[in-house]
CSV table of C-alpha atoms in Angstrom, one decimal:
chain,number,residue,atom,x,y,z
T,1,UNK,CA,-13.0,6.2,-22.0
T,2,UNK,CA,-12.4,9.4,-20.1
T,3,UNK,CA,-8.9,9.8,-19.2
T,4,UNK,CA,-7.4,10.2,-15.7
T,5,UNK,CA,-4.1,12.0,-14.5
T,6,UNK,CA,-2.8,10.3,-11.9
T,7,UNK,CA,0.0,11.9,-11.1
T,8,UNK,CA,-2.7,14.7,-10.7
T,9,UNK,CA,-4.6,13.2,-8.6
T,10,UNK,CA,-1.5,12.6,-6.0
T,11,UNK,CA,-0.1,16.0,-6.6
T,12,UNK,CA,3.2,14.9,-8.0
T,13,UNK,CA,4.9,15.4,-10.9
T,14,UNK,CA,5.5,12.7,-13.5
T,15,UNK,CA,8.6,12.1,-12.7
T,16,UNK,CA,8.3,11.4,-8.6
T,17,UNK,CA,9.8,8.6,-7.4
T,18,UNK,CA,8.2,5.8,-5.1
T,19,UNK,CA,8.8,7.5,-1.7
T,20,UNK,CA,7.2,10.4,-2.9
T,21,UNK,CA,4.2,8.5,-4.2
T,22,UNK,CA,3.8,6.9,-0.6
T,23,UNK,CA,3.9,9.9,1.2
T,24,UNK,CA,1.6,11.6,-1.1
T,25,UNK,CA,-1.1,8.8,-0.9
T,26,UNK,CA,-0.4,8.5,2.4
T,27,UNK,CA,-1.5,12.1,3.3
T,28,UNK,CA,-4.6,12.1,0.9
T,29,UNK,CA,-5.6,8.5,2.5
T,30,UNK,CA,-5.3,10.5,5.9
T,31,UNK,CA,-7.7,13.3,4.3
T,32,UNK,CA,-10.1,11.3,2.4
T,33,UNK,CA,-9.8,7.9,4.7
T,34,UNK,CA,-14.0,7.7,4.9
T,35,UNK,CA,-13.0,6.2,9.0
T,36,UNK,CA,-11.9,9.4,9.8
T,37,UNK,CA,-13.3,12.3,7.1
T,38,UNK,CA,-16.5,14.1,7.7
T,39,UNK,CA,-16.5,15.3,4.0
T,40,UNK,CA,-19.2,14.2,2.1
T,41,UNK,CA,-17.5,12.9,-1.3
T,42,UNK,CA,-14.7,11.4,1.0
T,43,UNK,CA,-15.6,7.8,0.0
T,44,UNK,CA,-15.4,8.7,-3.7
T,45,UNK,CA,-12.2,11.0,-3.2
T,46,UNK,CA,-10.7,8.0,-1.4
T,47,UNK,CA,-11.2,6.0,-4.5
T,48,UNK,CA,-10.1,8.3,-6.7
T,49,UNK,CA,-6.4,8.4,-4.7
T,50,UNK,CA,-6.5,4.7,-4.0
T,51,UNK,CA,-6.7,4.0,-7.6
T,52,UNK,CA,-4.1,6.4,-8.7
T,53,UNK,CA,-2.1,4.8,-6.4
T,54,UNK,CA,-2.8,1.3,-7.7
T,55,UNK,CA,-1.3,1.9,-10.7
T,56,UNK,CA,1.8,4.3,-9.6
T,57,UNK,CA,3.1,2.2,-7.2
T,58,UNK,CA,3.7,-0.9,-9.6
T,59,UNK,CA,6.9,-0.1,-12.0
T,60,UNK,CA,5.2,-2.3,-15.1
T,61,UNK,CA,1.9,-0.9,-14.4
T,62,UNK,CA,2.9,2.3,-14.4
T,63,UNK,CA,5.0,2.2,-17.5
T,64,UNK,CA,2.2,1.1,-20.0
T,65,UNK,CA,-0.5,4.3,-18.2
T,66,UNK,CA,2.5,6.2,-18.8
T,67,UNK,CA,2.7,5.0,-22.6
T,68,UNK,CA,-1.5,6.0,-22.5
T,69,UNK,CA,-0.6,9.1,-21.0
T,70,UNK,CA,2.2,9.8,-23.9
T,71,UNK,CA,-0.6,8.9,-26.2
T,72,UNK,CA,-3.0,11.6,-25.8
T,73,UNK,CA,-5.0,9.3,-23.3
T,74,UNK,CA,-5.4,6.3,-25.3
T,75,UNK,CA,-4.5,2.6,-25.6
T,76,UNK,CA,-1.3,1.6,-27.2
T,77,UNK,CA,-2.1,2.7,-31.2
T,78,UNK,CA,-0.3,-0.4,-32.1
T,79,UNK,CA,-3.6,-2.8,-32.8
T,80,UNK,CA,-4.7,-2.1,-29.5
T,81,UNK,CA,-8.8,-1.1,-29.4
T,82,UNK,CA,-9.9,1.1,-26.6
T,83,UNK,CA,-11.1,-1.5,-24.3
T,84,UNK,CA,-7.6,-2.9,-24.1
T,85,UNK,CA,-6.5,-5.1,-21.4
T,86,UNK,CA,-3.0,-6.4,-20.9
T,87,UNK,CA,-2.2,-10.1,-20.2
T,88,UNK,CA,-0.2,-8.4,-17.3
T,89,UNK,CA,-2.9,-7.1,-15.1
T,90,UNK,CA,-5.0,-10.4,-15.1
T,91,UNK,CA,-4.5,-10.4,-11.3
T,92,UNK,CA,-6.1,-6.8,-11.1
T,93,UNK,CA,-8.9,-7.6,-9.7
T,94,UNK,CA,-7.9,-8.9,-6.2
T,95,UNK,CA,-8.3,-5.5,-4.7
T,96,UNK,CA,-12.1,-5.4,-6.1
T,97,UNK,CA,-11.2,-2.7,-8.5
T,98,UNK,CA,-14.9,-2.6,-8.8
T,99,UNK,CA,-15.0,0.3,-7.1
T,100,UNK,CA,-12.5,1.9,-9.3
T,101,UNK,CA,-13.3,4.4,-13.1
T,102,UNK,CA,-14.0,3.3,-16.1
T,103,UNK,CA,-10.1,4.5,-17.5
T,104,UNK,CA,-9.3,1.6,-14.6
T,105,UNK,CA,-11.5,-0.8,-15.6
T,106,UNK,CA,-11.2,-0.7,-19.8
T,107,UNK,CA,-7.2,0.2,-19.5
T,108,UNK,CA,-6.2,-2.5,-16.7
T,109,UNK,CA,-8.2,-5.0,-16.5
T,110,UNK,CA,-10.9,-3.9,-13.6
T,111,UNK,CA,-14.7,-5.2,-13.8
T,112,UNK,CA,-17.5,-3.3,-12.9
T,113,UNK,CA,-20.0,-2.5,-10.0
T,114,UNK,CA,-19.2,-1.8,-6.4
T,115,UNK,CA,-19.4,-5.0,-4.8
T,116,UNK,CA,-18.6,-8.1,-6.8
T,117,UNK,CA,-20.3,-11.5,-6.8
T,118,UNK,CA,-19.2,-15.1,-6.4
T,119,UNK,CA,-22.3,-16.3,-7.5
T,120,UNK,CA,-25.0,-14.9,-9.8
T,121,UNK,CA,-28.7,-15.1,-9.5
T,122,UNK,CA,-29.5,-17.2,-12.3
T,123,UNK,CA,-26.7,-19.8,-12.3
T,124,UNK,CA,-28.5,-23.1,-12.3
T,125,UNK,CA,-26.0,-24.9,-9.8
T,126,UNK,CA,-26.8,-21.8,-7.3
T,127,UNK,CA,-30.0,-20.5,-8.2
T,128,UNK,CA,-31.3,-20.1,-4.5
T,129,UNK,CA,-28.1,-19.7,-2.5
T,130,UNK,CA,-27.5,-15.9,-2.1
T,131,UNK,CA,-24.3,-14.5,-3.5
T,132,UNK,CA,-21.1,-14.1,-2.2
T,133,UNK,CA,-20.4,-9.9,-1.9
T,134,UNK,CA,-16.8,-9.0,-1.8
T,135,UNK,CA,-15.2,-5.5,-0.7
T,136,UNK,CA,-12.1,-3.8,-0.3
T,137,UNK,CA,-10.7,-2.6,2.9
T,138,UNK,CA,-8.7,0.2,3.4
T,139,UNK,CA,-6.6,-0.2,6.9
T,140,UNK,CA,-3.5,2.1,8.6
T,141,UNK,CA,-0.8,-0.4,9.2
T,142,UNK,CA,-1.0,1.1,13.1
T,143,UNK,CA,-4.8,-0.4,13.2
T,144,UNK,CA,-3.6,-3.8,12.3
T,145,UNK,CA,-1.0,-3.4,14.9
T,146,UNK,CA,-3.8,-3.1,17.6
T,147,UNK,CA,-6.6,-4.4,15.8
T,148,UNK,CA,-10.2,-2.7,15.5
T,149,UNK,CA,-13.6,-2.6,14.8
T,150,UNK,CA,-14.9,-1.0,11.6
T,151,UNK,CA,-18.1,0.4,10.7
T,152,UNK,CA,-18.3,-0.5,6.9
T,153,UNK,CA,-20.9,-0.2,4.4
T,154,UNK,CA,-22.0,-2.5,1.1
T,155,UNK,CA,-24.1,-2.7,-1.4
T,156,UNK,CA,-26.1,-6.2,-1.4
T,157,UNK,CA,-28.3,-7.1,-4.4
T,158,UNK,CA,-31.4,-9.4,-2.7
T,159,UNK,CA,-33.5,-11.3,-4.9
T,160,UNK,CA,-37.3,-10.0,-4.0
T,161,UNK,CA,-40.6,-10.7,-6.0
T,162,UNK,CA,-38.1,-11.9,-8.7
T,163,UNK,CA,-36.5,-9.0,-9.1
T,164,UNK,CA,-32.9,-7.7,-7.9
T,165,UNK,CA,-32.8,-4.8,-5.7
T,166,UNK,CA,-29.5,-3.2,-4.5
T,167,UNK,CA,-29.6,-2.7,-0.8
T,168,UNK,CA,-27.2,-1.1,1.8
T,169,UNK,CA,-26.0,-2.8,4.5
T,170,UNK,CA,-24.3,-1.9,7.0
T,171,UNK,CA,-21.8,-3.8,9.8
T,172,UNK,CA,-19.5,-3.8,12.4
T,173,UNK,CA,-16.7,-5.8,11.8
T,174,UNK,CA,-13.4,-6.9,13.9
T,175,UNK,CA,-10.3,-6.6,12.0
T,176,UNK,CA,-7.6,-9.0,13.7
T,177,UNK,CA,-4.5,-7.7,15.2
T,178,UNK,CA,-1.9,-8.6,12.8
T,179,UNK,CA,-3.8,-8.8,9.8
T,180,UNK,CA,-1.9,-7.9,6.6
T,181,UNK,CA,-2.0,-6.5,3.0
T,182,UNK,CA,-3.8,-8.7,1.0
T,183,UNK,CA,-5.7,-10.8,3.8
T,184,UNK,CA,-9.2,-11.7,2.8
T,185,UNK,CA,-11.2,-11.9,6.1
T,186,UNK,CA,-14.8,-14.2,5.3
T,187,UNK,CA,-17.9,-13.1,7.4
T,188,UNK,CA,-20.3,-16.8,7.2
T,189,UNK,CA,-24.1,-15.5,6.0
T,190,UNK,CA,-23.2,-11.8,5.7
T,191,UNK,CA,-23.6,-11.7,2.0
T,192,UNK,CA,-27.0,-12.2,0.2
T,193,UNK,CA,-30.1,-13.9,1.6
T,194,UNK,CA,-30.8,-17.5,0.4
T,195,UNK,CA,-34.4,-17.8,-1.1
T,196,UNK,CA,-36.3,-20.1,1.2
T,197,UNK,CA,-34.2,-22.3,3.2
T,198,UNK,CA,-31.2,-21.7,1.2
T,199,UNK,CA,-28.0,-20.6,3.0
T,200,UNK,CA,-27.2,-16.9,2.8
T,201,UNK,CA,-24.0,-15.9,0.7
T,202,UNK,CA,-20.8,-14.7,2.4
T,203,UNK,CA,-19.4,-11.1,3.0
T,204,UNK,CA,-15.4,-11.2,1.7
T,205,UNK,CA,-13.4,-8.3,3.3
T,206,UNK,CA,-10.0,-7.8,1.1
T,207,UNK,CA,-7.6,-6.1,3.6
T,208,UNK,CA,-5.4,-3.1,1.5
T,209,UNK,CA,-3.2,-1.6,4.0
T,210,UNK,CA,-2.5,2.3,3.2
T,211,UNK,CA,1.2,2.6,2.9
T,212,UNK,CA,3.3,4.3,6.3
T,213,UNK,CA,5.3,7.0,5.6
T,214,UNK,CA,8.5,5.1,7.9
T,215,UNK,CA,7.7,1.8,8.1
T,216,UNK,CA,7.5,-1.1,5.4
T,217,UNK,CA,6.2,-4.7,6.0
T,218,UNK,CA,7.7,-8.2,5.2
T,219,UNK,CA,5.5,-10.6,6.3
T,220,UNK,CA,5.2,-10.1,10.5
T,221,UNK,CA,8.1,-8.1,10.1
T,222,UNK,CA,8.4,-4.2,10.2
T,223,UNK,CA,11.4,-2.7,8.2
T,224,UNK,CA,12.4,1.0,9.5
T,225,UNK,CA,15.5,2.5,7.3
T,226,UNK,CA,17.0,4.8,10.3
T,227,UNK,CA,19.3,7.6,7.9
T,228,UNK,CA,22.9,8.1,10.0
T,229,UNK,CA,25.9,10.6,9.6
T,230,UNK,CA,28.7,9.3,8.9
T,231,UNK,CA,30.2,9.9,11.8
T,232,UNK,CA,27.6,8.2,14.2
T,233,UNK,CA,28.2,5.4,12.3
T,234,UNK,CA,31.5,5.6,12.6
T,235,UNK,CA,31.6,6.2,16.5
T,236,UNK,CA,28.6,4.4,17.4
T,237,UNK,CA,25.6,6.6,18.9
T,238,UNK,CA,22.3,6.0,20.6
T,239,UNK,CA,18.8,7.3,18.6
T,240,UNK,CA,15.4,7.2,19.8
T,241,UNK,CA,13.5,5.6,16.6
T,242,UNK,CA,9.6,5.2,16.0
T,243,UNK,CA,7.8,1.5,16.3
T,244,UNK,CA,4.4,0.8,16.0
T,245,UNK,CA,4.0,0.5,19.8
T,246,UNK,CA,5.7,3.6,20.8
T,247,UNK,CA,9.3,5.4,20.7
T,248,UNK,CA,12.9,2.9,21.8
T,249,UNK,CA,16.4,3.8,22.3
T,250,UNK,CA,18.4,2.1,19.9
T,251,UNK,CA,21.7,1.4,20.1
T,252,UNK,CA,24.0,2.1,16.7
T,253,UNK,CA,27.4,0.0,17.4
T,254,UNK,CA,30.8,1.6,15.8
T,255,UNK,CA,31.9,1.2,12.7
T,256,UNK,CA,28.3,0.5,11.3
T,257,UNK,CA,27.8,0.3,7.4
T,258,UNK,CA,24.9,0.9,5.1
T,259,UNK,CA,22.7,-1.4,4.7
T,260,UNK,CA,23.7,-3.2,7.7
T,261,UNK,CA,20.1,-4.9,9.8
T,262,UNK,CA,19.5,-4.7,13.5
T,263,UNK,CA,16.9,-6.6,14.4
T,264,UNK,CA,14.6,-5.3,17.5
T,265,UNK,CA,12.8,-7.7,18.6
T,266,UNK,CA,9.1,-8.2,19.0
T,267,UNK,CA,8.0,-5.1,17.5
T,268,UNK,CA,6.7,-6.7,14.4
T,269,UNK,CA,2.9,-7.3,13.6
T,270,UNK,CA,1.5,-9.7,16.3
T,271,UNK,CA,-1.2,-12.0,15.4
T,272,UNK,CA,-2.8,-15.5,17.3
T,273,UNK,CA,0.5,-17.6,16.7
T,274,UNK,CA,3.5,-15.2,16.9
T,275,UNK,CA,4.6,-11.6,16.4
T,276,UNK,CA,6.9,-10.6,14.1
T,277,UNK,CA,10.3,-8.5,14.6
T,278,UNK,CA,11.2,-4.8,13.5
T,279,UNK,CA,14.5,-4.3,11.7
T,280,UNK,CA,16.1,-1.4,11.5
T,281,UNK,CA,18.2,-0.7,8.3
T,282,UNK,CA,21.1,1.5,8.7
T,283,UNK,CA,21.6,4.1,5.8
T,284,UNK,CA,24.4,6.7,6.1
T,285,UNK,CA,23.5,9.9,4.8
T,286,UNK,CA,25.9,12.7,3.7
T,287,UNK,CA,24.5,16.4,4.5
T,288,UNK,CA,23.4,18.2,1.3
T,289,UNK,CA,26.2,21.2,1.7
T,290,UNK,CA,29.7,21.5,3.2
T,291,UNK,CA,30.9,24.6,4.6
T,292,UNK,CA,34.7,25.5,4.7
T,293,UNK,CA,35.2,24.5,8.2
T,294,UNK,CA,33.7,20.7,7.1
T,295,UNK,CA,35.7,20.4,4.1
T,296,UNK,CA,38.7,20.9,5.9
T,297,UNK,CA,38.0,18.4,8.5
T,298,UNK,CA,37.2,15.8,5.5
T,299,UNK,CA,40.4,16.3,3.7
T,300,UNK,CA,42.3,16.0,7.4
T,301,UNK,CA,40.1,12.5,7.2
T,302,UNK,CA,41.3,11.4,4.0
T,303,UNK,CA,44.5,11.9,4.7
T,304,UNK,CA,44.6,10.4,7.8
T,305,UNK,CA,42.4,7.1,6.8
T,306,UNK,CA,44.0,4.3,4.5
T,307,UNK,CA,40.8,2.1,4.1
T,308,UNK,CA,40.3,1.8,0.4
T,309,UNK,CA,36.4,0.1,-0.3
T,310,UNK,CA,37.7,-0.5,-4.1
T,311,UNK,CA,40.9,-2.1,-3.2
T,312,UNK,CA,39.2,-5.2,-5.3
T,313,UNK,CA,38.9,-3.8,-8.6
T,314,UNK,CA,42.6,-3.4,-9.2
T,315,UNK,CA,42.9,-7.2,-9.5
T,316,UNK,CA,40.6,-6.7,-12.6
């Protein structure tokens, strides 16, 4: 198998943490996103990110491709053969990593083609039915927040003259406000045409959404870490913060700490039943250089402030 540089292909180094690895996929998902590119290898540049990404994102994952990247490019040399699959990516397939190389597919567990099929021509118990076609969805977390319509295109095998032929279709689909990572939306008859007066397989849409630079989901809810200086923490301040339905004033109340929640309501993900809430995490942040005139004002502080946070560890 060919081996692929993932790190590479997001344009960080090997080292990069997992912020950077969001905001790099993020802004190649933005380039290559085949909604909004007019490139013509988008689609497959697209891939190409969204599979690096696949793999970087996940701490175990990415420790064993490192281990194949230490390697020279190969599978573990301990008894493993080169089509090696580890017991710990048997769920990699619920992304249709179909659509993803053959390093994916032979190092982590992928399968291959670019739509997969429920059911295959030939099974006795569904010999007429048409097969089931599922496909991944790539979708911006602000689209689910409003909901849209998608153009999207498949590949559907159809049974003709008893032979398979591989045929593009194409749709317009609604995607449901609210709908999240991992949702796997079922189009009735959309898949591959019964033979006779069989039923006609399904279409299965499985819903990825590209990760946002700010904003992290938990369920309905929207998680927003909002970075403070010490001192607006300390005093209290108001900030106008990002949501997914436009710019607030939020109110920061004295004395806040790190890590401390403030929930805003109703600016979660809204779907049929209920809408979720946006919490905003507070982080204090400490500038990256002092000057003179700040370090004096710091020692004045430390003198004149008795709070001790470790006043705990000298009972140990």
């Amino acid at each position: 198998m060919k081996f692929k540089d993932y790190y590479k292909i997001l344009g960080v180094k090997d080292n990069a943490d997992i912020k950077e690895i969001k905001k790099a996929y993020r802004k190649l998902a933005l380039k290559f996103h085949p909604d909004v590119s007019a490139q013509d290898n988008a689609e497959e540049q697209f891939k190409e990110v969204a599979e690096a990404y696949e793999i970087l994102k996940d701490d175990a994952k990415r420790a064993e491709y490192d281990n194949i990247k230490k390697n020279g490019g190969k599978a573990d040399p301990f008894g493993a053969s080169s089509d090696w699959t580890s017991q710990s990516h048997a769920d990699a397939n619920q992304y249709s990593e179909a659509d993803f190389s053959d390093f994916f597919n032979q190092a982590f567990g992928g399968s291959g083609g670019r739509s997969r099929s429920r059911s295959a021509y030939g099974n006795d118990s569904d010999l007429f039915k048409g097969q089931d076609i599922e496909m991944e969805v790539p979708l911006f977390l602000e689209d689910s927040a409003a909901g849209i319509s998608k153009n999207i295109e498949f590949i559907m095998p159809v049974l003709s003259s008893g032979q398979v032929q591989q045929i593009k279709k194409s749709l317009k689909v609604k995607i449901p406000q609210g709908t999240k990572d991992g949702e796997r939306i079922r189009l009735k008859g959309q898949g591959s045409p019964g033979s006779g007066d069989q039923l006609n397989g399904d279409l299965y849409l499985h819903i990825r959404l590209v990760p946002h630079p700010f904003f992290d989901v938990q369920g309905s809810n929207i998680l927003l870490t909002v970075p403070l200086m010490p001192w607006e923490a300390a005093l209290g301040t108001k900030l106008s913060v990002p949501t997914l339905y436009g710019k607030i004033q939020l109110n920061i109340p004295p004395n806040s700490r790190s890590g401390q929640k403030l929930r805003i309501k109703g600016k979660g993900l809204k779907d049929k039943l209920s809408q979720g809430d946006m919490f905003a995490i507070l982080n204090i942040d400490i500038p990256p250089t002092t000057s003179e005139e700040s370090k004096t004002l710091w020692e004045q502080l430390s003198k004149a402030e008795s709070y001790n946070p470790r006043k705990d560890w000298s009972e140990m």
